[in-house]
Structures are given as C-alpha cells and as structure tokens.
mmCIF file of C-alpha atoms in Angstrom:
data_model
loop_
_atom_site.group_PDB
_atom_site.id
_atom_site.type_symbol
_atom_site.label_atom_id
_atom_site.label_comp_id
_atom_site.label_asym_id
_atom_site.label_seq_id
_atom_site.Cartn_x
_atom_site.Cartn_y
_atom_site.Cartn_z
ATOM 1 C CA ALA A 1 -15.433 5.219 -13.298
ATOM 2 C CA TYR A 2 -14.604 6.258 -9.741
ATOM 3 C CA GLY A 3 -14.301 9.729 -8.243
ATOM 4 C CA ARG A 4 -14.818 11.770 -5.111
ATOM 5 C CA LEU A 5 -16.787 14.904 -4.328
ATOM 6 C CA ALA A 6 -15.335 16.271 -1.092
ATOM 7 C CA ASP A 7 -15.013 19.361 1.071
ATOM 8 C CA ASP A 8 -13.990 20.207 4.646
ATOM 9 C CA ILE A 9 -16.902 22.004 6.287
ATOM 10 C CA GLU A 10 -14.563 23.344 9.003
ATOM 11 C CA ASN A 11 -12.033 24.682 6.454
ATOM 12 C CA GLU A 12 -9.165 23.065 8.350
ATOM 13 C CA VAL A 13 -7.897 20.751 5.608
ATOM 14 C CA ASP A 14 -7.393 21.500 1.924
ATOM 15 C CA ILE A 15 -9.408 18.650 0.426
ATOM 16 C CA ASP A 16 -10.537 18.647 -3.192
ATOM 17 C CA SER A 17 -12.873 16.669 -5.360
ATOM 18 C CA ARG A 18 -11.025 14.191 -7.571
ATOM 19 C CA LEU A 19 -11.590 11.866 -10.491
ATOM 20 C CA TYR A 20 -9.576 8.727 -9.771
ATOM 21 C CA TYR A 21 -10.381 6.773 -12.887
ATOM 22 C CA ALA A 22 -12.819 6.795 -15.783
ATOM 23 C CA TYR A 23 -12.059 4.721 -18.841
ATOM 24 C CA LEU A 24 -13.510 2.771 -21.727
ATOM 25 C CA GLU A 25 -12.465 -0.862 -22.043
ATOM 26 C CA LYS A 26 -12.747 -3.209 -25.016
ATOM 27 C CA LYS A 27 -11.885 -6.904 -24.800
ATOM 28 C CA ASP A 28 -10.510 -8.613 -27.913
ATOM 29 C CA PHE A 29 -9.754 -5.258 -29.518
ATOM 30 C CA LEU A 30 -9.018 -5.753 -33.258
ATOM 31 C CA ILE A 31 -7.584 -9.223 -32.548
ATOM 32 C CA GLU A 32 -8.349 -11.976 -30.061
ATOM 33 C CA ASP A 33 -6.826 -11.644 -26.541
ATOM 34 C CA LEU A 34 -5.867 -7.977 -27.031
ATOM 35 C CA ASP A 35 -7.499 -5.768 -24.376
ATOM 36 C CA PHE A 36 -7.675 -2.001 -24.782
ATOM 37 C CA ARG A 37 -8.323 0.756 -22.258
ATOM 38 C CA PHE A 38 -8.681 4.466 -22.962
ATOM 39 C CA GLY A 39 -9.091 7.205 -20.351
ATOM 40 C CA ARG A 40 -8.051 7.842 -16.774
ATOM 41 C CA GLN A 41 -6.699 4.633 -15.233
ATOM 42 C CA PHE A 42 -4.316 3.384 -12.565
ATOM 43 C CA ILE A 43 -1.086 1.798 -13.792
ATOM 44 C CA SER A 44 0.795 -0.479 -11.383
ATOM 45 C CA THR A 45 3.967 -2.446 -12.128
ATOM 46 C CA THR A 46 7.064 -3.208 -10.087
ATOM 47 C CA ALA A 47 8.861 -0.478 -12.053
ATOM 48 C CA GLY A 48 6.388 2.080 -10.734
ATOM 49 C CA ALA A 49 2.781 3.158 -10.434
ATOM 50 C CA SER A 50 0.823 6.201 -11.484
ATOM 51 C CA LEU A 51 -2.575 7.559 -12.373
ATOM 52 C CA MET A 52 -2.592 8.109 -16.127
ATOM 53 C CA ASP A 53 -4.788 9.708 -18.766
ATOM 54 C CA GLY A 54 -3.970 7.612 -21.801
ATOM 55 C CA VAL A 55 -4.114 4.245 -23.513
ATOM 56 C CA ASN A 56 -3.223 0.756 -22.337
ATOM 57 C CA PHE A 57 -2.808 -2.325 -24.544
ATOM 58 C CA ASP A 58 -2.580 -5.746 -22.860
ATOM 59 C CA TYR A 59 -1.995 -8.807 -25.036
ATOM 60 C CA THR A 60 -2.201 -12.394 -23.771
ATOM 61 C CA PHE A 61 -0.669 -15.149 -25.899
ATOM 62 C CA ASN A 62 -0.130 -18.892 -25.589
ATOM 63 C CA ASP A 63 -2.412 -18.774 -22.518
ATOM 64 C CA ASN A 64 0.496 -18.257 -20.080
ATOM 65 C CA TYR A 65 2.235 -15.084 -21.317
ATOM 66 C CA HIS A 66 1.348 -11.425 -21.616
ATOM 67 C CA ALA A 67 2.779 -8.131 -22.879
ATOM 68 C CA THR A 68 1.533 -4.671 -21.882
ATOM 69 C CA ILE A 69 2.358 -1.229 -23.243
ATOM 70 C CA TYR A 70 0.844 2.029 -22.023
ATOM 71 C CA GLY A 71 1.353 5.761 -22.331
ATOM 72 C CA GLY A 72 -0.289 9.106 -21.703
ATOM 73 C CA GLY A 73 -0.401 12.039 -19.334
ATOM 74 C CA ASP A 74 0.817 11.602 -15.770
ATOM 75 C CA VAL A 75 -1.877 12.759 -13.358
ATOM 76 C CA THR A 76 -0.047 14.337 -10.449
ATOM 77 C CA TYR A 77 -1.558 13.916 -6.996
ATOM 78 C CA TYR A 78 -0.281 17.210 -5.620
ATOM 79 C CA GLU A 79 -1.647 19.155 -8.569
ATOM 80 C CA GLY A 80 -5.233 18.265 -7.797
ATOM 81 C CA TYR A 81 -5.421 15.309 -10.198
ATOM 82 C CA THR A 82 -5.081 17.443 -13.331
ATOM 83 C CA VAL A 83 -2.812 16.737 -16.279
ATOM 84 C CA ASP A 84 -0.098 19.251 -17.193
ATOM 85 C CA ALA A 85 2.921 18.771 -19.461
ATOM 86 C CA ASN A 86 3.903 15.580 -17.680
ATOM 87 C CA GLY A 87 3.958 12.260 -19.497
ATOM 88 C CA ILE A 88 4.414 8.600 -18.672
ATOM 89 C CA TRP A 89 4.937 5.444 -20.696
ATOM 90 C CA GLY A 90 6.055 1.926 -19.939
ATOM 91 C CA VAL A 91 6.004 -1.756 -20.829
ATOM 92 C CA GLU A 92 5.669 -5.032 -18.965
ATOM 93 C CA VAL A 93 6.204 -8.604 -20.134
ATOM 94 C CA GLY A 94 5.683 -11.723 -18.080
ATOM 95 C CA GLY A 95 4.186 -15.135 -17.805
ATOM 96 C CA PHE A 96 3.723 -18.388 -15.944
ATOM 97 C CA PHE A 97 6.366 -21.109 -16.105
ATOM 98 C CA LEU A 98 6.969 -24.571 -14.591
ATOM 99 C CA GLU A 99 3.345 -25.581 -15.075
ATOM 100 C CA GLY A 100 2.112 -22.343 -13.548
ATOM 101 C CA ALA A 101 4.128 -22.563 -10.336
ATOM 102 C CA LEU A 102 6.471 -19.698 -11.298
ATOM 103 C CA ASP A 103 5.079 -16.239 -12.104
ATOM 104 C CA THR A 104 7.567 -13.607 -13.354
ATOM 105 C CA ASN A 105 7.275 -10.078 -14.753
ATOM 106 C CA LEU A 106 9.816 -7.593 -16.115
ATOM 107 C CA SER A 107 8.772 -3.955 -16.403
ATOM 108 C CA TYR A 108 10.144 -0.590 -17.510
ATOM 109 C CA LEU A 109 8.786 2.914 -16.892
ATOM 110 C CA GLN A 110 9.655 6.503 -17.827
ATOM 111 C CA LYS A 111 8.184 9.712 -16.440
ATOM 112 C CA TRP A 112 8.711 13.023 -18.219
ATOM 113 C CA GLU A 113 8.243 16.529 -16.813
ATOM 114 C CA ASP A 114 8.131 19.515 -19.149
ATOM 115 C CA GLY A 115 10.086 17.619 -21.772
ATOM 116 C CA VAL A 116 12.755 16.413 -19.328
ATOM 117 C CA LEU A 117 13.206 12.772 -18.334
ATOM 118 C CA GLY A 118 12.331 12.785 -14.628
ATOM 119 C CA MET A 119 12.345 9.087 -13.744
ATOM 120 C CA GLU A 120 13.550 5.919 -15.416
ATOM 121 C CA LEU A 121 12.842 2.746 -13.485
ATOM 122 C CA ILE A 122 13.245 -0.986 -14.088
ATOM 123 C CA GLY A 123 11.262 -3.558 -12.143
ATOM 124 C CA PHE A 124 11.303 -7.316 -11.731
ATOM 125 C CA ASP A 125 9.001 -9.507 -9.661
ATOM 126 C CA ALA A 126 8.710 -13.244 -9.295
ATOM 127 C CA SER A 127 6.801 -15.684 -7.128
ATOM 128 C CA TYR A 128 7.046 -19.454 -6.852
ATOM 129 C CA ASP A 129 4.483 -21.759 -5.254
ATOM 130 C CA TRP A 130 5.801 -25.209 -4.357
ATOM 131 C CA ASN A 131 3.009 -27.775 -3.966
ATOM 132 C CA GLY A 132 0.790 -25.264 -2.200
ATOM 133 C CA LYS A 133 3.031 -25.332 0.879
ATOM 134 C CA LEU A 134 5.954 -22.986 0.222
ATOM 135 C CA TRP A 135 5.478 -19.581 -1.405
ATOM 136 C CA VAL A 136 8.610 -17.549 -2.249
ATOM 137 C CA TYR A 137 8.289 -14.045 -3.681
ATOM 138 C CA ASN A 138 10.436 -11.097 -4.708
ATOM 139 C CA GLU A 139 9.988 -7.511 -5.937
ATOM 140 C CA THR A 140 12.937 -5.432 -7.157
ATOM 141 C CA GLN A 141 12.998 -1.859 -8.428
ATOM 142 C CA TRP A 142 16.124 -0.248 -9.892
ATOM 143 C CA ASP A 143 16.463 3.533 -10.269
ATOM 144 C CA TYR A 144 18.251 3.621 -13.627
ATOM 145 C CA LEU A 145 18.852 7.391 -13.660
ATOM 146 C CA SER A 146 20.537 7.340 -10.242
ATOM 147 C CA ASP A 147 22.078 3.894 -10.846
ATOM 148 C CA ARG A 148 20.988 2.439 -7.494
ATOM 149 C CA LEU A 149 18.563 0.043 -5.918
ATOM 150 C CA SER A 150 15.402 1.833 -4.805
ATOM 151 C CA TYR A 151 13.166 -1.003 -3.563
ATOM 152 C CA GLU A 152 13.592 -4.645 -2.621
ATOM 153 C CA LEU A 153 11.132 -7.066 -1.057
ATOM 154 C CA VAL A 154 12.082 -10.704 -0.507
ATOM 155 C CA GLY A 155 9.898 -13.118 1.406
ATOM 156 C CA ALA A 156 8.784 -16.678 1.968
ATOM 157 C CA LYS A 157 5.665 -18.192 3.502
ATOM 158 C CA TYR A 158 5.412 -21.837 4.550
ATOM 159 C CA ARG A 159 2.161 -23.672 5.266
ATOM 160 C CA PHE A 160 2.689 -26.576 7.670
ATOM 161 C CA ASP A 161 0.524 -29.697 7.728
ATOM 162 C CA GLN A 162 -1.027 -28.323 10.911
ATOM 163 C CA PRO A 163 -3.097 -25.089 10.653
ATOM 164 C CA PHE A 164 0.086 -23.033 11.105
ATOM 165 C CA THR A 165 1.895 -20.710 8.698
ATOM 166 C CA LEU A 166 5.283 -19.033 9.035
ATOM 167 C CA ARG A 167 6.331 -15.937 7.071
ATOM 168 C CA LEU A 168 9.792 -14.364 6.721
ATOM 169 C CA GLU A 169 10.292 -11.065 4.930
ATOM 170 C CA TYR A 170 12.975 -8.472 4.205
ATOM 171 C CA LEU A 171 12.212 -4.958 2.965
ATOM 172 C CA TYR A 172 14.523 -2.234 1.641
ATOM 173 C CA SER A 173 13.214 1.150 0.523
ATOM 174 C CA LEU A 174 14.923 4.295 -0.780
ATOM 175 C CA PRO A 175 12.861 7.305 -1.948
ATOM 176 C CA VAL A 176 12.988 8.151 -5.656
ATOM 177 C CA PHE A 177 12.720 11.818 -6.627
ATOM 178 C CA SER A 178 12.329 13.270 -10.082
ATOM 179 C CA SER A 179 15.544 14.544 -11.680
ATOM 180 C CA THR A 180 13.791 17.913 -12.003
ATOM 181 C CA SER A 181 13.234 18.129 -8.228
ATOM 182 C CA ILE A 182 15.642 19.961 -5.943
ATOM 183 C CA TYR A 183 15.502 16.973 -3.585
ATOM 184 C CA SER A 184 17.182 14.744 -6.162
ATOM 185 C CA VAL A 185 20.559 16.347 -5.303
ATOM 186 C CA PHE A 186 20.283 15.828 -1.542
ATOM 187 C CA ALA A 187 21.256 12.719 0.369
ATOM 188 C CA VAL A 188 18.246 10.579 1.294
ATOM 189 C CA GLU A 189 17.764 8.024 4.021
ATOM 190 C CA ASP A 190 16.923 4.419 3.288
ATOM 191 C CA TYR A 191 14.765 2.186 5.446
ATOM 192 C CA GLU A 192 15.098 -1.538 6.080
ATOM 193 C CA GLU A 193 12.831 -3.974 7.871
ATOM 194 C CA ILE A 194 13.066 -7.649 8.808
ATOM 195 C CA LEU A 195 9.823 -9.457 9.667
ATOM 196 C CA VAL A 196 9.038 -12.857 11.168
ATOM 197 C CA GLU A 197 5.373 -13.847 11.554
ATOM 198 C CA GLY A 198 3.578 -16.969 12.699
ATOM 199 C CA THR A 199 -0.176 -17.586 12.407
ATOM 200 C CA TRP A 200 -2.176 -20.391 14.028
ATOM 201 C CA MET A 201 -5.751 -21.076 12.929
ATOM 202 C CA VAL A 202 -7.446 -22.117 16.176
ATOM 203 C CA GLN A 203 -10.725 -22.907 14.450
ATOM 204 C CA PRO A 204 -12.462 -21.646 11.306
ATOM 205 C CA GLY A 205 -12.759 -17.889 11.706
ATOM 206 C CA ILE A 206 -10.404 -17.524 14.688
ATOM 207 C CA GLN A 207 -6.639 -17.197 14.416
ATOM 208 C CA THR A 208 -3.798 -16.197 16.711
ATOM 209 C CA PHE A 209 -0.624 -14.544 15.509
ATOM 210 C CA ALA A 210 2.796 -13.449 16.687
ATOM 211 C CA ARG A 211 5.075 -11.019 14.856
ATOM 212 C CA TYR A 212 8.565 -9.670 15.303
ATOM 213 C CA TRP A 213 10.057 -6.982 13.124
ATOM 214 C CA ARG A 214 13.228 -4.957 13.309
ATOM 215 C CA GLU A 215 13.125 -1.395 11.978
ATOM 216 C CA ILE A 216 16.514 -0.296 10.662
ATOM 217 C CA TYR A 217 17.195 3.437 10.208
ATOM 218 C CA ASP A 218 20.164 5.584 9.220
ATOM 219 C CA GLU A 219 19.542 8.544 11.530
ATOM 220 C CA TYR A 220 17.442 6.875 14.222
ATOM 221 C CA ASP A 221 18.356 4.005 16.485
ATOM 222 C CA ASP A 222 17.046 0.675 15.279
ATOM 223 C CA ALA A 223 13.917 -0.653 16.965
ATOM 224 C CA ASN A 224 12.689 -4.142 17.891
ATOM 225 C CA VAL A 225 8.909 -4.553 17.827
ATOM 226 C CA PHE A 226 6.951 -7.570 19.124
ATOM 227 C CA GLU A 227 3.220 -8.178 18.639
ATOM 228 C CA VAL A 228 0.990 -11.037 19.846
ATOM 229 C CA GLY A 229 -2.745 -11.166 19.290
ATOM 230 C CA ILE A 230 -5.928 -12.972 18.325
ATOM 231 C CA GLU A 231 -8.284 -12.146 15.470
ATOM 232 C CA LYS A 232 -11.908 -13.068 14.762
ATOM 233 C CA LEU A 233 -12.461 -13.139 11.005
ATOM 234 C CA ARG A 234 -15.919 -12.355 9.721
ATOM 235 C CA THR A 235 -17.874 -15.594 9.473
ATOM 236 C CA GLY A 236 -21.055 -14.254 11.048
ATOM 237 C CA LYS A 237 -22.008 -10.962 12.666
ATOM 238 C CA PHE A 238 -18.924 -10.239 14.783
ATOM 239 C CA SER A 239 -15.355 -9.523 13.703
ATOM 240 C CA GLY A 240 -12.392 -7.934 15.416
ATOM 241 C CA TYR A 241 -8.970 -8.363 16.925
ATOM 242 C CA VAL A 242 -6.916 -7.557 20.004
ATOM 243 C CA SER A 243 -3.136 -7.561 20.268
ATOM 244 C CA GLY A 244 -0.361 -6.362 22.541
ATOM 245 C CA ILE A 245 2.732 -4.580 21.175
ATOM 246 C CA VAL A 246 6.124 -4.029 22.802
ATOM 247 C CA ARG A 247 8.533 -1.593 21.151
ATOM 248 C CA GLN A 248 12.174 -1.371 22.215
ATOM 249 C CA ASP A 249 14.752 1.139 20.979
ATOM 250 C CA ASP A 250 17.573 3.264 22.371
ATOM 251 C CA ASP A 251 15.963 6.599 21.458
ATOM 252 C CA GLY A 252 13.954 6.515 24.677
ATOM 253 C CA GLN A 253 10.799 5.498 22.807
ATOM 254 C CA ASP A 254 10.176 2.164 24.513
ATOM 255 C CA MET A 255 6.435 1.524 24.469
ATOM 256 C CA ASN A 256 3.988 -1.118 25.679
ATOM 257 C CA GLY A 257 0.808 -0.727 23.662
ATOM 258 C CA VAL A 258 -2.395 -2.414 22.607
ATOM 259 C CA LYS A 259 -4.493 -2.611 19.427
ATOM 260 C CA VAL A 260 -8.178 -3.484 19.532
ATOM 261 C CA ARG A 261 -11.061 -3.365 17.068
ATOM 262 C CA ALA A 262 -14.599 -4.740 17.267
ATOM 263 C CA GLY A 263 -17.223 -4.642 14.528
ATOM 264 C CA TYR A 264 -20.768 -5.966 14.510
ATOM 265 C CA LEU A 265 -23.187 -6.525 11.645
ATOM 266 C CA PHE A 266 -26.422 -5.310 13.221
ATOM 267 C CA MET A 267 -28.381 -5.989 10.040
ATOM 268 C CA PRO A 268 -27.408 -7.031 6.511
ATOM 269 C CA GLN A 269 -27.195 -3.349 5.517
ATOM 270 C CA PHE A 270 -25.547 -1.848 8.616
ATOM 271 C CA GLU A 271 -22.233 -2.481 10.349
ATOM 272 C CA ALA A 272 -20.661 -0.407 13.132
ATOM 273 C CA GLY A 273 -17.696 -0.731 15.414
ATOM 274 C CA VAL A 274 -15.005 0.825 17.559
ATOM 275 C CA GLY A 275 -11.232 0.608 17.615
ATOM 276 C CA ALA A 276 -8.174 1.891 19.405
ATOM 277 C CA GLU A 277 -4.405 1.877 19.145
ATOM 278 C CA VAL A 278 -2.906 3.009 22.449
ATOM 279 C CA ASP A 279 0.853 3.569 22.789
ATOM 280 C CA VAL A 280 1.447 2.184 19.301
ATOM 281 C CA MET A 281 3.930 4.196 17.251
ATOM 282 C CA GLU A 282 3.244 5.126 13.639
ATOM 283 C CA ARG A 283 6.312 7.025 12.473
ATOM 284 C CA GLU A 284 6.591 9.391 9.505
ATOM 285 C CA ILE A 285 10.300 10.115 9.151
ATOM 286 C CA ALA A 286 12.077 12.966 7.370
ATOM 287 C CA PHE A 287 13.503 11.397 4.225
ATOM 288 C CA TYR A 288 16.037 14.049 3.286
ATOM 289 C CA ASP A 289 18.514 16.270 5.080
ATOM 290 C CA THR A 290 16.617 19.509 4.391
ATOM 291 C CA ASP A 291 13.560 18.373 6.360
ATOM 292 C CA ASP A 292 12.725 20.205 9.567
ATOM 293 C CA PRO A 293 12.987 17.570 12.324
ATOM 294 C CA ASP A 294 10.263 19.396 14.243
ATOM 295 C CA GLN A 295 7.797 18.408 11.503
ATOM 296 C CA ASP A 296 7.846 14.754 12.565
ATOM 297 C CA ASP A 297 4.187 13.674 12.574
ATOM 298 C CA THR A 298 4.667 10.504 14.600
ATOM 299 C CA THR A 299 1.441 9.392 16.287
ATOM 300 C CA ASN A 300 1.106 7.211 19.376
ATOM 301 C CA THR A 301 -2.611 6.851 20.056
ATOM 302 C CA ARG A 302 -5.732 6.596 17.888
ATOM 303 C CA VAL A 303 -9.304 5.946 19.037
ATOM 304 C CA TRP A 304 -12.181 5.733 16.567
ATOM 305 C CA VAL A 305 -15.783 4.731 15.906
ATOM 306 C CA TYR A 306 -17.172 3.903 12.485
ATOM 307 C CA GLY A 307 -20.300 2.817 10.688
ATOM 308 C CA THR A 308 -21.330 1.691 7.205
ATOM 309 C CA TYR A 309 -24.823 1.499 5.749
ATOM 310 C CA ASP A 310 -25.612 -0.090 2.366
ATOM 311 C CA PHE A 311 -28.722 1.450 0.834
ATOM 312 C CA THR A 312 -28.414 -0.740 -2.261
ATOM 313 C CA ASP A 313 -25.735 -2.873 -3.897
ATOM 314 C CA LYS A 314 -24.362 0.302 -5.500
ATOM 315 C CA ILE A 315 -24.996 3.009 -2.885
ATOM 316 C CA SER A 316 -23.451 3.054 0.592
ATOM 317 C CA LEU A 317 -22.699 5.610 3.289
ATOM 318 C CA GLU A 318 -19.605 5.475 5.525
ATOM 319 C CA GLY A 319 -18.813 7.508 8.622
ATOM 320 C CA LYS A 320 -15.770 7.617 10.916
ATOM 321 C CA PHE A 321 -14.722 9.796 13.844
ATOM 322 C CA GLU A 322 -11.316 9.500 15.479
ATOM 323 C CA ARG A 323 -9.151 11.181 18.089
ATOM 324 C CA ILE A 324 -5.430 11.158 17.311
ATOM 325 C CA GLU A 325 -2.482 12.006 19.545
ATOM 326 C CA SER A 326 0.547 13.291 17.657
ATOM 327 C CA ASP A 327 4.025 14.506 18.568
ATOM 328 C CA LEU A 328 3.406 17.465 16.247
ATOM 329 C CA TRP A 329 -0.176 18.427 17.136
ATOM 330 C CA ASP A 330 -0.561 17.060 20.696
ATOM 331 C CA TYR A 331 -4.016 15.740 19.780
ATOM 332 C CA TYR A 332 -6.731 16.446 17.265
ATOM 333 C CA ASN A 333 -10.160 15.139 16.304
ATOM 334 C CA ARG A 334 -11.077 14.152 12.763
ATOM 335 C CA GLY A 335 -14.399 13.149 11.271
ATOM 336 C CA ARG A 336 -15.291 11.836 7.814
ATOM 337 C CA VAL A 337 -18.516 11.047 6.008
ATOM 338 C CA ARG A 338 -18.394 9.397 2.574
ATOM 339 C CA LEU A 339 -21.150 8.472 0.138
ATOM 340 C CA ASN A 340 -20.163 5.716 -2.321
ATOM 341 C CA LEU A 341 -21.894 5.468 -5.696
ATOM 342 C CA LEU A 342 -21.053 2.642 -8.076
ATOM 343 C CA PHE A 343 -22.067 3.068 -11.707
#
C-alpha cells in the first residue's frame, strides 16, 4: 500500500490526502503462473495508464509469453482519487522472441464515463537488443475513437566498443480527451521532438554528455536546444552534474542557461544538496484553442535546496525548498516536507 497525508499550512494550494495504491496479491492463483491482484493499483500499458480499483489477472505461459486482463473503477486524479461511475478495462498480450532479443506487447484499453464510452485506445510496443550493442525500441498508441495517431516514440541506442553511447529518438504526441469532454470537439495541437544524444564514460562514476533536440510546434516557432555537461554518478559520498544549455528560436526566446546540482551523503542516513536551473525554459503550452494564452506557466529559473534523512529502512523524511521564476507568477517560493512510511 502507498498513500499520502498532506495539507498546505499556508492555504495557498489545494492539496489533498490520497491513497495511491493498496492491493492484495496472490501468486499462482488457482493455477501455476497465474498472478492475481485485487484493490487499488496502477495499470500501465502502451494503450494507456490509470489508477484503478479492481482486479488484475496476469498469466505467464511457456516461460516467454504473457496475457493480462484487468477491469474496475477508474480513479480520477481531479476528483480527489475517489471512484465514481467511471470504469476501465483492458487486455495486454506479449512475449519474448528470437531467443529473448525481441520483446513485443499489444494492448487494448477502454474507459467509460457514466455509461458512455469515453476512450478506446490501442497500443503496441517493441524493443530489440542486438548482441548487447544496438537497442531499437518503439511505442505506438492509436486513438480508435478519433481514428488518429495519438503517441509515437521511435528510438535507437548504440553502444560502441569504446565507453561511448549514441542515442537517436523521435517523439510525437497528441492529447487524447474523453468523448464526453467539451474539449474533444476542439482542434488540438500536436508536439514533435527529435533528439540526438552522445554519452562518454570518462571513468567509472563520471560521464560527459552532449544533447541536441528540436522542439516542433504548431502555433509556436520551432526551437533548437543544445546541452553539454558532465555528471558524477553516486559511487561514494558525492553526486551531481553541471551543464550548459543554449536555446534558439524565432519567438525571441533565445536563452543561454546552466543546470547544476550537487548532493553529499554526510552520513549513511542523511543526504543534502543544492541545485539550480538558470535561464532554462520549461514550457507548459496551451493544448487547445480555447485556452487563455495568458495562462502560460512557462518557467525560466529554479533554485532549490533539499535534504533526506532515513530513520530506518522503512521510515524517511524529505524536505525541499525552491524559488521559481515564472512568466505567469513572476516568482514564487515553495516548500515541501514529506514523511515516507513503508509497510
């Protein structure tokens, strides 16, 4: 089980307590290799994802293949994680082929709202690993009700003989709204992105990287973004990264920014650190024509400090304070304290 007890002591943000998942699980239910879950659980397939109150059957056969069927109440995020008349059900089948090098899955999902079919989605994903050097992957989601492609991710990653990897990736995304929503009748904007990334492992625990991605919009001018940096992975007490970012577009939003984070393990139970993103754009665009363009919550600068203390293996306390500069709010300060209990 996992949940959250939360409140905003300044009464600035409407934040509620939530139960994310709580379920009973039985392996080898009735027959061998049939797993059963009952309760609140997170469902994730290429066809779609949701938090569900229901049942999930997952059957593995011939070692390499599986079939999953699930159904129950759709727990809606914006309704405070409570179940109403909404429902969800779906299936997924998949397996490993070519001696385990090829992994494929085909999935189907329906969401119902007050007895009306709101979403019907089909998903397909596949990945192929060639001799541990070339990894090719794909995720496709088709909006069957609207008869259009809603999500596509195609990529490849190559591991050279030297400690160098190269990744190429293409992303296409189009929002999917329920057929019962007023937004389903409005035109929506898609988003596309092309990414090229190279990573060089200088020595164990230290790597440098360079990335280029092109952001492709319908209503905005396209943007070219370049990032070069170095990262210290955690192998001891210190971890962190620093990188420089150059953003170029014709909307007058050219930016030269920097990202930096440093964390230190002061003792086995306590870690603390600082971070900053200065002149680095994080854009939240208006997806449909009815949106007020003045509600763009694009942020350009974030500065934060954080700390984590582990009382036991199952109890930890996290704290974070950050200052954020936003086109909408000029700037604001936000603090968070979270107690984690595992049971």
